C-alpha positions as protocol buffer text, in pm:
chain_id: "A"
residue {
  index: 1
  type: MET
  ca { x: 12074 y: 358 z: 9444 }
}
residue {
  index: 2
  type: GLU
  ca { x: 11754 y: 489 z: 9599 }
}
residue {
  index: 3
  type: ARG
  ca { x: 11409 y: 359 z: 9518 }
}
residue {
  index: 4
  type: VAL
  ca { x: 11060 y: 433 z: 9645 }
}
residue {
  index: 5
  type: VAL
  ca { x: 10879 y: 133 z: 9791 }
}
residue {
  index: 6
  type: CYS
  ca { x: 10513 y: 74 z: 9869 }
}
residue {
  index: 7
  type: ARG
  ca { x: 10524 y: -171 z: 10160 }
}
residue {
  index: 8
  type: GLN
  ca { x: 10148 y: -188 z: 10203 }
}
residue {
  index: 9
  type: TRP
  ca { x: 9845 y: -43 z: 10026 }
}
residue {
  index: 10
  type: GLY
  ca { x: 9740 y: 283 z: 10179 }
}
residue {
  index: 11
  type: PRO
  ca { x: 9794 y: 659 z: 10174 }
}
residue {
  index: 12
  type: PRO
  ca { x: 10097 y: 794 z: 9988 }
}
residue {
  index: 13
  type: GLU
  ca { x: 10250 y: 920 z: 10312 }
}
residue {
  index: 14
  type: GLU
  ca { x: 10336 y: 557 z: 10393 }
}
residue {
  index: 15
  type: LEU
  ca { x: 10575 y: 524 z: 10098 }
}
residue {
  index: 16
  type: VAL
  ca { x: 10938 y: 473 z: 10200 }
}
residue {
  index: 17
  type: VAL
  ca { x: 11271 y: 530 z: 10028 }
}
residue {
  index: 18
  type: GLU
  ca { x: 11519 y: 244 z: 10046 }
}
residue {
  index: 19
  type: GLU
  ca { x: 11867 y: 168 z: 9922 }
}
residue {
  index: 20
  type: ALA
  ca { x: 11888 y: -104 z: 9660 }
}
residue {
  index: 21
  type: THR
  ca { x: 12130 y: -247 z: 9405 }
}
residue {
  index: 22
  type: ALA
  ca { x: 12046 y: -213 z: 9037 }
}
residue {
  index: 23
  type: GLU
  ca { x: 12017 y: -538 z: 8843 }
}
residue {
  index: 24
  type: PRO
  ca { x: 12277 y: -592 z: 8569 }
}
residue {
  index: 25
  type: PRO
  ca { x: 12122 y: -626 z: 8225 }
}
residue {
  index: 26
  type: ALA
  ca { x: 12048 y: -974 z: 8101 }
}
residue {
  index: 27
  type: PRO
  ca { x: 12081 y: -1052 z: 7729 }
}
residue {
  index: 28
  type: GLY
  ca { x: 11852 y: -819 z: 7537 }
}
residue {
  index: 29
  type: GLN
  ca { x: 11826 y: -569 z: 7824 }
}
residue {
  index: 30
  type: VAL
  ca { x: 11971 y: -227 z: 7906 }
}
residue {
  index: 31
  type: ARG
  ca { x: 12039 y: -57 z: 8238 }
}
residue {
  index: 32
  type: VAL
  ca { x: 11925 y: 305 z: 8252 }
}
residue {
  index: 33
  type: ALA
  ca { x: 12027 y: 573 z: 8501 }
}
residue {
  index: 34
  type: VAL
  ca { x: 11700 y: 755 z: 8567 }
}
residue {
  index: 35
  type: ALA
  ca { x: 11717 y: 1132 z: 8512 }
}
residue {
  index: 36
  type: ALA
  ca { x: 11350 y: 1188 z: 8591 }
}
residue {
  index: 37
  type: ALA
  ca { x: 11035 y: 982 z: 8642 }
}
residue {
  index: 38
  type: GLY
  ca { x: 10682 y: 1105 z: 8581 }
}
residue {
  index: 39
  type: VAL
  ca { x: 10408 y: 1120 z: 8844 }
}
residue {
  index: 40
  type: ASN
  ca { x: 10053 y: 1037 z: 8740 }
}
residue {
  index: 41
  type: PHE
  ca { x: 9715 y: 991 z: 8906 }
}
residue {
  index: 42
  type: VAL
  ca { x: 9724 y: 617 z: 8836 }
}
residue {
  index: 43
  type: ASP
  ca { x: 10033 y: 590 z: 9059 }
}
residue {
  index: 44
  type: ALA
  ca { x: 9822 y: 698 z: 9357 }
}
residue {
  index: 45
  type: LEU
  ca { x: 9566 y: 429 z: 9272 }
}
residue {
  index: 46
  type: PHE
  ca { x: 9834 y: 159 z: 9262 }
}
residue {
  index: 47
  type: VAL
  ca { x: 9968 y: 273 z: 9599 }
}
residue {
  index: 48
  type: ALA
  ca { x: 9620 y: 277 z: 9753 }
}
residue {
  index: 49
  type: GLY
  ca { x: 9535 y: -64 z: 9609 }
}
residue {
  index: 50
  type: THR
  ca { x: 9227 y: 79 z: 9436 }
}
residue {
  index: 51
  type: TYR
  ca { x: 9338 y: 43 z: 9074 }
}
residue {
  index: 52
  type: GLN
  ca { x: 9162 y: -218 z: 8861 }
}
residue {
  index: 53
  type: ILE
  ca { x: 9492 y: -409 z: 8852 }
}
residue {
  index: 54
  type: LYS
  ca { x: 9596 y: -475 z: 9213 }
}
residue {
  index: 55
  type: VAL
  ca { x: 9969 y: -528 z: 9257 }
}
residue {
  index: 56
  type: PRO
  ca { x: 10064 y: -700 z: 9585 }
}
residue {
  index: 57
  type: PRO
  ca { x: 10321 y: -504 z: 9789 }
}
residue {
  index: 58
  type: PRO
  ca { x: 10607 y: -455 z: 9809 }
}
residue {
  index: 59
  type: PHE
  ca { x: 10662 y: -275 z: 9479 }
}
residue {
  index: 60
  type: THR
  ca { x: 10817 y: 43 z: 9341 }
}
residue {
  index: 61
  type: PRO
  ca { x: 10560 y: 276 z: 9181 }
}
residue {
  index: 62
  type: GLY
  ca { x: 10608 y: 485 z: 8868 }
}
residue {
  index: 63
  type: SER
  ca { x: 10534 y: 410 z: 8505 }
}
residue {
  index: 64
  type: GLU
  ca { x: 10730 y: 656 z: 8290 }
}
residue {
  index: 65
  type: LEU
  ca { x: 11090 y: 777 z: 8295 }
}
residue {
  index: 66
  type: ALA
  ca { x: 11374 y: 919 z: 8092 }
}
residue {
  index: 67
  type: GLY
  ca { x: 11742 y: 858 z: 8150 }
}
residue {
  index: 68
  type: THR
  ca { x: 12080 y: 761 z: 8011 }
}
residue {
  index: 69
  type: VAL
  ca { x: 12177 y: 408 z: 7912 }
}
residue {
  index: 70
  type: VAL
  ca { x: 12475 y: 306 z: 8127 }
}
residue {
  index: 71
  type: GLU
  ca { x: 12509 y: -61 z: 8035 }
}
residue {
  index: 72
  type: VAL
  ca { x: 12379 y: -293 z: 7766 }
}
residue {
  index: 73
  type: GLY
  ca { x: 12333 y: -669 z: 7778 }
}
residue {
  index: 74
  type: ASP
  ca { x: 12454 y: -926 z: 7528 }
}
residue {
  index: 75
  type: GLY
  ca { x: 12294 y: -903 z: 7187 }
}
residue {
  index: 76
  type: VAL
  ca { x: 12187 y: -540 z: 7219 }
}
residue {
  index: 77
  type: THR
  ca { x: 12289 y: -331 z: 6918 }
}
residue {
  index: 78
  type: ALA
  ca { x: 12076 y: -28 z: 7002 }
}
residue {
  index: 79
  type: PRO
  ca { x: 12052 y: 180 z: 7207 }
}
residue {
  index: 80
  type: ALA
  ca { x: 12413 y: 232 z: 7310 }
}
residue {
  index: 81
  type: ALA
  ca { x: 12564 y: 339 z: 7639 }
}
residue {
  index: 82
  type: GLY
  ca { x: 12532 y: 716 z: 7670 }
}
residue {
  index: 83
  type: ASP
  ca { x: 12205 y: 743 z: 7475 }
}
residue {
  index: 84
  type: LEU
  ca { x: 11916 y: 938 z: 7628 }
}
residue {
  index: 85
  type: VAL
  ca { x: 11603 y: 722 z: 7617 }
}
residue {
  index: 86
  type: LEU
  ca { x: 11253 y: 709 z: 7758 }
}
residue {
  index: 87
  type: THR
  ca { x: 11037 y: 416 z: 7848 }
}
residue {
  index: 88
  type: SER
  ca { x: 10702 y: 329 z: 8000 }
}
residue {
  index: 89
  type: LEU
  ca { x: 10694 y: 60 z: 8266 }
}
residue {
  index: 90
  type: GLY
  ca { x: 10396 y: -84 z: 8442 }
}
residue {
  index: 91
  type: LEU
  ca { x: 10578 y: -15 z: 8769 }
}
residue {
  index: 92
  type: GLY
  ca { x: 10929 y: 52 z: 8892 }
}
residue {
  index: 93
  type: ALA
  ca { x: 11022 y: 394 z: 8751 }
}
residue {
  index: 94
  type: TRP
  ca { x: 11071 y: 572 z: 9084 }
}
residue {
  index: 95
  type: ALA
  ca { x: 11427 y: 454 z: 9131 }
}
residue {
  index: 96
  type: GLY
  ca { x: 11781 y: 563 z: 9062 }
}
residue {
  index: 97
  type: GLU
  ca { x: 11826 y: 299 z: 8794 }
}
residue {
  index: 98
  type: VAL
  ca { x: 11608 y: 50 z: 8607 }
}
residue {
  index: 99
  type: THR
  ca { x: 11682 y: -253 z: 8393 }
}
residue {
  index: 100
  type: VAL
  ca { x: 11448 y: -300 z: 8100 }
}
residue {
  index: 101
  type: ALA
  ca { x: 11424 y: -481 z: 7766 }
}
residue {
  index: 102
  type: ALA
  ca { x: 11606 y: -284 z: 7497 }
}
residue {
  index: 103
  type: GLU
  ca { x: 11304 y: -309 z: 7267 }
}
residue {
  index: 104
  type: ARG
  ca { x: 11095 y: -117 z: 7523 }
}
residue {
  index: 105
  type: VAL
  ca { x: 11307 y: 199 z: 7524 }
}
residue {
  index: 106
  type: THR
  ca { x: 11273 y: 482 z: 7276 }
}
residue {
  index: 107
  type: PRO
  ca { x: 11547 y: 730 z: 7182 }
}
residue {
  index: 108
  type: VAL
  ca { x: 11468 y: 1085 z: 7291 }
}
residue {
  index: 109
  type: PRO
  ca { x: 11486 y: 1318 z: 6990 }
}
residue {
  index: 110
  type: ASP
  ca { x: 11737 y: 1602 z: 6995 }
}
residue {
  index: 111
  type: GLY
  ca { x: 11604 y: 1916 z: 7158 }
}
residue {
  index: 112
  type: ILE
  ca { x: 11381 y: 1743 z: 7413 }
}
residue {
  index: 113
  type: GLU
  ca { x: 11506 y: 1773 z: 7771 }
}
residue {
  index: 114
  type: ALA
  ca { x: 11509 y: 1461 z: 7989 }
}
residue {
  index: 115
  type: THR
  ca { x: 11260 y: 1609 z: 8236 }
}
residue {
  index: 116
  type: VAL
  ca { x: 11015 y: 1683 z: 7955 }
}
residue {
  index: 117
  type: ALA
  ca { x: 11067 y: 1338 z: 7802 }
}
residue {
  index: 118
  type: ALA
  ca { x: 10990 y: 1179 z: 8140 }
}
residue {
  index: 119
  type: ALA
  ca { x: 10659 y: 1361 z: 8162 }
}
residue {
  index: 120
  type: VAL
  ca { x: 10531 y: 1350 z: 7807 }
}
residue {
  index: 121
  type: VAL
  ca { x: 10443 y: 986 z: 7743 }
}
residue {
  index: 122
  type: GLN
  ca { x: 10137 y: 920 z: 7957 }
}
residue {
  index: 123
  type: SER
  ca { x: 9968 y: 1259 z: 7928 }
}
residue {
  index: 124
  type: TYR
  ca { x: 10040 y: 1329 z: 7562 }
}
residue {
  index: 125
  type: CYS
  ca { x: 9988 y: 974 z: 7441 }
}
residue {
  index: 126
  type: THR
  ca { x: 9654 y: 971 z: 7623 }
}
residue {
  index: 127
  type: ALA
  ca { x: 9548 y: 1300 z: 7463 }
}
residue {
  index: 128
  type: TRP
  ca { x: 9676 y: 1201 z: 7117 }
}
residue {
  index: 129
  type: PHE
  ca { x: 9508 y: 860 z: 7142 }
}
residue {
  index: 130
  type: ALA
  ca { x: 9180 y: 1022 z: 7250 }
}
residue {
  index: 131
  type: LEU
  ca { x: 9169 y: 1287 z: 6978 }
}
residue {
  index: 132
  type: THR
  ca { x: 9315 y: 1094 z: 6684 }
}
residue {
  index: 133
  type: ARG
  ca { x: 9225 y: 729 z: 6749 }
}
residue {
  index: 134
  type: ARG
  ca { x: 8918 y: 705 z: 6971 }
}
residue {
  index: 135
  type: LEU
  ca { x: 8757 y: 1003 z: 6799 }
}
residue {
  index: 136
  type: THR
  ca { x: 8868 y: 1260 z: 6546 }
}
residue {
  index: 137
  type: VAL
  ca { x: 8871 y: 1637 z: 6572 }
}
residue {
  index: 138
  type: ALA
  ca { x: 8821 y: 1856 z: 6267 }
}
residue {
  index: 139
  type: PRO
  ca { x: 8980 y: 2198 z: 6228 }
}
residue {
  index: 140
  type: GLY
  ca { x: 8750 y: 2468 z: 6362 }
}
residue {
  index: 141
  type: GLU
  ca { x: 8569 y: 2241 z: 6608 }
}
residue {
  index: 142
  type: THR
  ca { x: 8540 y: 2337 z: 6974 }
}
residue {
  index: 143
  type: VAL
  ca { x: 8690 y: 2106 z: 7237 }
}
residue {
  index: 144
  type: LEU
  ca { x: 8600 y: 2147 z: 7605 }
}
residue {
  index: 145
  type: VAL
  ca { x: 8870 y: 2009 z: 7835 }
}
residue {
  index: 146
  type: LEU
  ca { x: 8779 y: 1934 z: 8196 }
}
residue {
  index: 147
  type: GLY
  ca { x: 9063 y: 1949 z: 8446 }
}
residue {
  index: 148
  type: GLY
  ca { x: 9232 y: 2186 z: 8205 }
}
residue {
  index: 149
  type: ALA
  ca { x: 9537 y: 2252 z: 8425 }
}
residue {
  index: 150
  type: GLY
  ca { x: 9621 y: 1888 z: 8498 }
}
residue {
  index: 151
  type: GLY
  ca { x: 9875 y: 1683 z: 8307 }
}
residue {
  index: 152
  type: VAL
  ca { x: 9623 y: 1523 z: 8069 }
}
residue {
  index: 153
  type: GLY
  ca { x: 9420 y: 1843 z: 8053 }
}
residue {
  index: 154
  type: LEU
  ca { x: 9711 y: 2061 z: 7941 }
}
residue {
  index: 155
  type: ALA
  ca { x: 9816 y: 1795 z: 7690 }
}
residue {
  index: 156
  type: ALA
  ca { x: 9460 y: 1777 z: 7551 }
}
residue {
  index: 157
  type: ILE
  ca { x: 9451 y: 2156 z: 7508 }
}
residue {
  index: 158
  type: ASP
  ca { x: 9784 y: 2146 z: 7324 }
}
residue {
  index: 159
  type: VAL
  ca { x: 9683 y: 1850 z: 7105 }
}
residue {
  index: 160
  type: ALA
  ca { x: 9341 y: 1997 z: 7020 }
}
residue {
  index: 161
  type: THR
  ca { x: 9504 y: 2325 z: 6922 }
}
residue {
  index: 162
  type: ALA
  ca { x: 9763 y: 2147 z: 6708 }
}
residue {
  index: 163
  type: LEU
  ca { x: 9478 y: 1968 z: 6528 }
}
residue {
  index: 164
  type: GLY
  ca { x: 9323 y: 2303 z: 6441 }
}
residue {
  index: 165
  type: ALA
  ca { x: 9047 y: 2297 z: 6703 }
}
residue {
  index: 166
  type: ARG
  ca { x: 8946 y: 2569 z: 6944 }
}
residue {
  index: 167
  type: ALA
  ca { x: 9016 y: 2461 z: 7303 }
}
residue {
  index: 168
  type: ILE
  ca { x: 8811 y: 2571 z: 7604 }
}
residue {
  index: 169
  type: ALA
  ca { x: 8946 y: 2476 z: 7947 }
}
residue {
  index: 170
  type: ALA
  ca { x: 8737 y: 2411 z: 8258 }
}
residue {
  index: 171
  type: VAL
  ca { x: 8938 y: 2469 z: 8576 }
}
residue {
  index: 172
  type: SER
  ca { x: 8888 y: 2537 z: 8946 }
}
residue {
  index: 173
  type: SER
  ca { x: 9104 y: 2842 z: 9023 }
}
residue {
  index: 174
  type: PRO
  ca { x: 9249 y: 3158 z: 8866 }
}
residue {
  index: 175
  type: ALA
  ca { x: 9602 y: 3014 z: 8882 }
}
residue {
  index: 176
  type: LYS
  ca { x: 9489 y: 2705 z: 8691 }
}
residue {
  index: 177
  type: ALA
  ca { x: 9310 y: 2928 z: 8441 }
}
residue {
  index: 178
  type: GLU
  ca { x: 9640 y: 3103 z: 8372 }
}
residue {
  index: 179
  type: ALA
  ca { x: 9815 y: 2769 z: 8312 }
}
residue {
  index: 180
  type: ALA
  ca { x: 9540 y: 2658 z: 8072 }
}
residue {
  index: 181
  type: ARG
  ca { x: 9562 y: 2981 z: 7874 }
}
residue {
  index: 182
  type: ALA
  ca { x: 9939 y: 2942 z: 7850 }
}
residue {
  index: 183
  type: ALA
  ca { x: 9882 y: 2596 z: 7700 }
}
residue {
  index: 184
  type: GLY
  ca { x: 9661 y: 2742 z: 7428 }
}
residue {
  index: 185
  type: ALA
  ca { x: 9306 y: 2756 z: 7566 }
}
residue {
  index: 186
  type: VAL
  ca { x: 9118 y: 3040 z: 7397 }
}
residue {
  index: 187
  type: GLU
  ca { x: 8855 y: 3052 z: 7673 }
}
residue {
  index: 188
  type: VAL
  ca { x: 8844 y: 2934 z: 8033 }
}
residue {
  index: 189
  type: ILE
  ca { x: 8551 y: 2834 z: 8253 }
}
residue {
  index: 190
  type: ASP
  ca { x: 8583 y: 2832 z: 8632 }
}
residue {
  index: 191
  type: TYR
  ca { x: 8351 y: 2541 z: 8703 }
}
residue {
  index: 192
  type: GLU
  ca { x: 8358 y: 2604 z: 9076 }
}
residue {
  index: 193
  type: ARG
  ca { x: 8197 y: 2945 z: 9025 }
}
residue {
  index: 194
  type: GLU
  ca { x: 8027 y: 2932 z: 8683 }
}
residue {
  index: 195
  type: ASP
  ca { x: 7752 y: 2717 z: 8535 }
}
residue {
  index: 196
  type: LEU
  ca { x: 7957 y: 2475 z: 8327 }
}
residue {
  index: 197
  type: LYS
  ca { x: 7678 y: 2370 z: 8090 }
}
residue {
  index: 198
  type: ALA
  ca { x: 7548 y: 2720 z: 8025 }
}
residue {
  index: 199
  type: ARG
  ca { x: 7890 y: 2879 z: 7985 }
}
residue {
  index: 200
  type: ALA
  ca { x: 8022 y: 2601 z: 7759 }
}
residue {
  index: 201
  type: ARG
  ca { x: 7715 y: 2626 z: 7537 }
}
residue {
  index: 202
  type: GLU
  ca { x: 7762 y: 3000 z: 7517 }
}
residue {
  index: 203
  type: LEU
  ca { x: 8131 y: 2977 z: 7427 }
}
residue {
  index: 204
  type: GLY
  ca { x: 8061 y: 2692 z: 7184 }
}
residue {
  index: 205
  type: GLY
  ca { x: 7798 y: 2884 z: 6990 }
}
residue {
  index: 206
  type: GLY
  ca { x: 7513 y: 2666 z: 7111 }
}
residue {
  index: 207
  type: GLY
  ca { x: 7715 y: 2360 z: 7205 }
}
residue {
  index: 208
  type: VAL
  ca { x: 8068 y: 2223 z: 7199 }
}
residue {
  index: 209
  type: ASP
  ca { x: 8180 y: 1951 z: 6960 }
}
residue {
  index: 210
  type: VAL
  ca { x: 8401 y: 1744 z: 7191 }
}
residue {
  index: 211
  type: VAL
  ca { x: 8445 y: 1705 z: 7567 }
}
residue {
  index: 212
  type: VAL
  ca { x: 8768 y: 1558 z: 7707 }
}
residue {
  index: 213
  type: ASP
  ca { x: 8698 y: 1436 z: 8061 }
}
residue {
  index: 214
  type: PRO
  ca { x: 8977 y: 1305 z: 8286 }
}
residue {
  index: 215
  type: VAL
  ca { x: 8792 y: 1432 z: 8596 }
}
residue {
  index: 216
  type: GLY
  ca { x: 8454 y: 1261 z: 8631 }
}
residue {
  index: 217
  type: GLY
  ca { x: 8246 y: 1339 z: 8938 }
}
residue {
  index: 218
  type: ALA
  ca { x: 7981 y: 1608 z: 8927 }
}
residue {
  index: 219
  type: HIS
  ca { x: 8122 y: 1781 z: 8618 }
}
residue {
  index: 220
  type: THR
  ca { x: 8064 y: 1505 z: 8363 }
}
residue {
  index: 221
  type: GLU
  ca { x: 7689 y: 1533 z: 8324 }
}
residue {
  index: 222
  type: PRO
  ca { x: 7677 y: 1912 z: 8268 }
}
residue {
  index: 223
  type: ALA
  ca { x: 7963 y: 1872 z: 8020 }
}
residue {
  index: 224
  type: LEU
  ca { x: 7763 y: 1603 z: 7837 }
}
residue {
  index: 225
  type: ARG
  ca { x: 7463 y: 1835 z: 7829 }
}
residue {
  index: 226
  type: ALA
  ca { x: 7685 y: 2109 z: 7682 }
}
residue {
  index: 227
  type: LEU
  ca { x: 7752 y: 1901 z: 7369 }
}
residue {
  index: 228
  type: GLY
  ca { x: 7588 y: 2013 z: 7048 }
}
residue {
  index: 229
  type: ARG
  ca { x: 7462 y: 1797 z: 6760 }
}
residue {
  index: 230
  type: GLY
  ca { x: 7694 y: 1507 z: 6691 }
}
residue {
  index: 231
  type: GLY
  ca { x: 7896 y: 1592 z: 7001 }
}
residue {
  index: 232
  type: ARG
  ca { x: 8144 y: 1342 z: 7144 }
}
residue {
  index: 233
  type: LEU
  ca { x: 8239 y: 1283 z: 7506 }
}
residue {
  index: 234
  type: ALA
  ca { x: 8576 y: 1114 z: 7573 }
}
residue {
  index: 235
  type: VAL
  ca { x: 8580 y: 951 z: 7918 }
}
residue {
  index: 236
  type: ILE
  ca { x: 8943 y: 929 z: 8032 }
}
residue {
  index: 237
  type: GLY
  ca { x: 8937 y: 905 z: 8410 }
}
residue {
  index: 238
  type: PHE
  ca { x: 8788 y: 1002 z: 8743 }
}
residue {
  index: 239
  type: ALA
  ca { x: 9036 y: 1229 z: 8918 }
}
residue {
  index: 240
  type: ALA
  ca { x: 8750 y: 1378 z: 9120 }
}
residue {
  index: 241
  type: GLY
  ca { x: 8717 y: 1040 z: 9289 }
}
residue {
  index: 242
  type: THR
  ca { x: 8359 y: 964 z: 9183 }
}
residue {
  index: 243
  type: ILE
  ca { x: 8249 y: 765 z: 8878 }
}
residue {
  index: 244
  type: PRO
  ca { x: 7948 y: 945 z: 8730 }
}
residue {
  index: 245
  type: SER
  ca { x: 7628 y: 784 z: 8607 }
}
residue {
  index: 246
  type: LEU
  ca { x: 7513 y: 940 z: 8281 }
}
residue {
  index: 247
  type: PRO
  ca { x: 7150 y: 981 z: 8168 }
}
residue {
  index: 248
  type: ALA
  ca { x: 7117 y: 778 z: 7849 }
}
residue {
  index: 249
  type: ASN
  ca { x: 6860 y: 1018 z: 7707 }
}
residue {
  index: 250
  type: GLN
  ca { x: 7128 y: 1289 z: 7698 }
}
residue {
  index: 251
  type: VAL
  ca { x: 7342 y: 1059 z: 7486 }
}
residue {
  index: 252
  type: LEU
  ca { x: 7054 y: 992 z: 7251 }
}
residue {
  index: 253
  type: LEU
  ca { x: 6962 y: 1359 z: 7215 }
}
residue {
  index: 254
  type: ASN
  ca { x: 7142 y: 1534 z: 6930 }
}
residue {
  index: 255
  type: ASN
  ca { x: 7309 y: 1205 z: 6830 }
}
residue {
  index: 256
  type: ARG
  ca { x: 7582 y: 1234 z: 7090 }
}
residue {
  index: 257
  type: THR
  ca { x: 7853 y: 974 z: 7139 }
}
residue {
  index: 258
  type: VAL
  ca { x: 8037 y: 862 z: 7453 }
}
residue {
  index: 259
  type: VAL
  ca { x: 8370 y: 685 z: 7408 }
}
residue {
  index: 260
  type: GLY
  ca { x: 8606 y: 530 z: 7660 }
}
residue {
  index: 261
  type: VAL
  ca { x: 8975 y: 616 z: 7644 }
}
residue {
  index: 262
  type: ASP
  ca { x: 9198 y: 357 z: 7813 }
}
residue {
  index: 263
  type: TRP
  ca { x: 9530 y: 435 z: 7650 }
}
residue {
  index: 264
  type: GLY
  ca { x: 9738 y: 231 z: 7896 }
}
residue {
  index: 265
  type: ALA
  ca { x: 9562 y: -99 z: 7830 }
}
residue {
  index: 266
  type: TRP
  ca { x: 9552 y: -33 z: 7455 }
}
residue {
  index: 267
  type: ALA
  ca { x: 9926 y: 43 z: 7448 }
}
residue {
  index: 268
  type: MET
  ca { x: 10010 y: -285 z: 7621 }
}
residue {
  index: 269
  type: GLN
  ca { x: 9783 y: -483 z: 7388 }
}
residue {
  index: 270
  type: HIS
  ca { x: 9903 y: -310 z: 7068 }
}
residue {
  index: 271
  type: PRO
  ca { x: 10278 y: -244 z: 7108 }
}
residue {
  index: 272
  type: ASP
  ca { x: 10344 y: -182 z: 6738 }
}
residue {
  index: 273
  type: GLU
  ca { x: 10060 y: 68 z: 6711 }
}
residue {
  index: 274
  type: GLN
  ca { x: 10170 y: 232 z: 7035 }
}
residue {
  index: 275
  type: ALA
  ca { x: 10522 y: 271 z: 6897 }
}
residue {
  index: 276
  type: MET
  ca { x: 10372 y: 450 z: 6597 }
}
residue {
  index: 277
  type: LEU
  ca { x: 10156 y: 672 z: 6817 }
}
residue {
  index: 278
  type: LEU
  ca { x: 10451 y: 762 z: 7043 }
}
residue {
  index: 279
  type: GLY
  ca { x: 10658 y: 841 z: 6735 }
}
residue {
  index: 280
  type: GLU
  ca { x: 10388 y: 1080 z: 6614 }
}
residue {
  index: 281
  type: VAL
  ca { x: 10388 y: 1257 z: 6951 }
}
residue {
  index: 282
  type: LEU
  ca { x: 10767 y: 1283 z: 6981 }
}
residue {
  index: 283
  type: ASP
  ca { x: 10805 y: 1405 z: 6622 }
}
residue {
  index: 284
  type: ARG
  ca { x: 10558 y: 1685 z: 6690 }
}
residue {
  index: 285
  type: VAL
  ca { x: 10722 y: 1779 z: 7017 }
}
residue {
  index: 286
  type: ALA
  ca { x: 11064 y: 1788 z: 6850 }
}
residue {
  index: 287
  type: SER
  ca { x: 10931 y: 1999 z: 6559 }
}
residue {
  index: 288
  type: GLY
  ca { x: 10753 y: 2244 z: 6787 }
}
residue {
  index: 289
  type: ALA
  ca { x: 10402 y: 2147 z: 6676 }
}
residue {
  index: 290
  type: LEU
  ca { x: 10330 y: 2035 z: 7034 }
}
residue {
  index: 291
  type: HIS
  ca { x: 10450 y: 2233 z: 7332 }
}
residue {
  index: 292
  type: PRO
  ca { x: 10471 y: 2036 z: 7659 }
}
residue {
  index: 293
  type: ALA
  ca { x: 10556 y: 2268 z: 7945 }
}
residue {
  index: 294
  type: ALA
  ca { x: 10862 y: 2197 z: 8156 }
}
residue {
  index: 295
  type: PRO
  ca { x: 10744 y: 1992 z: 8454 }
}
residue {
  index: 296
  type: THR
  ca { x: 10800 y: 2071 z: 8818 }
}
residue {
  index: 297
  type: VAL
  ca { x: 11099 y: 1872 z: 8947 }
}
residue {
  index: 298
  type: ARG
  ca { x: 11086 y: 1726 z: 9298 }
}
residue {
  index: 299
  type: PRO
  ca { x: 11332 y: 1489 z: 9467 }
}
residue {
  index: 300
  type: LEU
  ca { x: 11259 y: 1119 z: 9480 }
}
residue {
  index: 301
  type: THR
  ca { x: 11234 y: 1143 z: 9858 }
}
residue {
  index: 302
  type: GLU
  ca { x: 10920 y: 1359 z: 9822 }
}
residue {
  index: 303
  type: ALA
  ca { x: 10722 y: 1099 z: 9626 }
}
residue {
  index: 304
  type: GLY
  ca { x: 10456 y: 1062 z: 9895 }
}
residue {
  index: 305
  type: ALA
  ca { x: 10408 y: 1438 z: 9929 }
}
residue {
  index: 306
  type: VAL
  ca { x: 10379 y: 1479 z: 9552 }
}
residue {
  index: 307
  type: LEU
  ca { x: 10110 y: 1209 z: 9534 }
}
residue {
  index: 308
  type: ARG
  ca { x: 9921 y: 1379 z: 9817 }
}
residue {
  index: 309
  type: ASP
  ca { x: 9932 y: 1710 z: 9629 }
}
residue {
  index: 310
  type: LEU
  ca { x: 9806 y: 1532 z: 9319 }
}
residue {
  index: 311
  type: LEU
  ca { x: 9518 y: 1366 z: 9507 }
}
residue {
  index: 312
  type: ASP
  ca { x: 9422 y: 1697 z: 9669 }
}
residue {
  index: 313
  type: ARG
  ca { x: 9428 y: 1870 z: 9328 }
}
residue {
  index: 314
  type: ARG
  ca { x: 9705 y: 2112 z: 9421 }
}
residue {
  index: 315
  type: VAL
  ca { x: 9919 y: 2016 z: 9120 }
}
residue {
  index: 316
  type: GLN
  ca { x: 9926 y: 2218 z: 8797 }
}
residue {
  index: 317
  type: GLY
  ca { x: 10072 y: 2048 z: 8494 }
}
residue {
  index: 318
  type: LYS
  ca { x: 10319 y: 1764 z: 8540 }
}
residue {
  index: 319
  type: VAL
  ca { x: 10557 y: 1674 z: 8819 }
}
residue {
  index: 320
  type: VAL
  ca { x: 10864 y: 1454 z: 8781 }
}
residue {
  index: 321
  type: LEU
  ca { x: 11078 y: 1293 z: 9049 }
}
residue {
  index: 322
  type: ALA
  ca { x: 11453 y: 1321 z: 9015 }
}
residue {
  index: 323
  type: PRO
  ca { x: 11677 y: 1068 z: 9193 }
}
């Protein structure tokens, strides 16, 4: 099988593809033929060695995948060979096959394609965790989503809409504006050409209720200032590359709240609660209440190029790698 390998921390162009032999499943494990593996911003941080958890090379990146069970170890009663499953790994998803504990895989509901299943976990669980666990969104509230055409951004628009809120997307190009509208955004702000604070306040009737921020950088403070009374800012990440410093007086004013959203760490620390949260997401995707777009599919050999596109903000929506 093929697998992507990070031999040394650095730019994604230095990733290599190597041949390897899949490990047979030990008792309690299953071997999965990967149909597709998701690509996320955190993968670029692991490869660069800049993530808060530094993994010594060599390692295979990738944290989410969907595929078919091809072999089960002793003692495994479910899933069975032939079942389509998804799983989240800390690392190792960018490979032709993976071996994982049976308890860590989740059956993919009927009607969900493997490519969609491979791309839904990180983005949709992050958005669902942010808007139903870290804070709550009431029907009729206005939610401003920064990076509205990225994977988390599109998921947040979809989730906010499903919860009865009115989603406004902030994006950086007309093409990204189109993607955000297709996901359900009722209004779009081009924050490269418009005043984000002023326009968000205008569209929010004096202020927005919630800001979802996976971007950071220069856009966070004006988004904070766009919040109305009782407004909540969900800090998810810093795709812009800069961690912003926020003026505390702007948090105090109008009784605003700033919350951190670290879904990945929470999921690892609370596996039972994460299983419940993932079930909620998958049930809503299967029923049509949530509408993840089909991701762009690229070959495993293009992993480095895909990460570069992600870092340079050329990616709309989700990308998956197919062995």
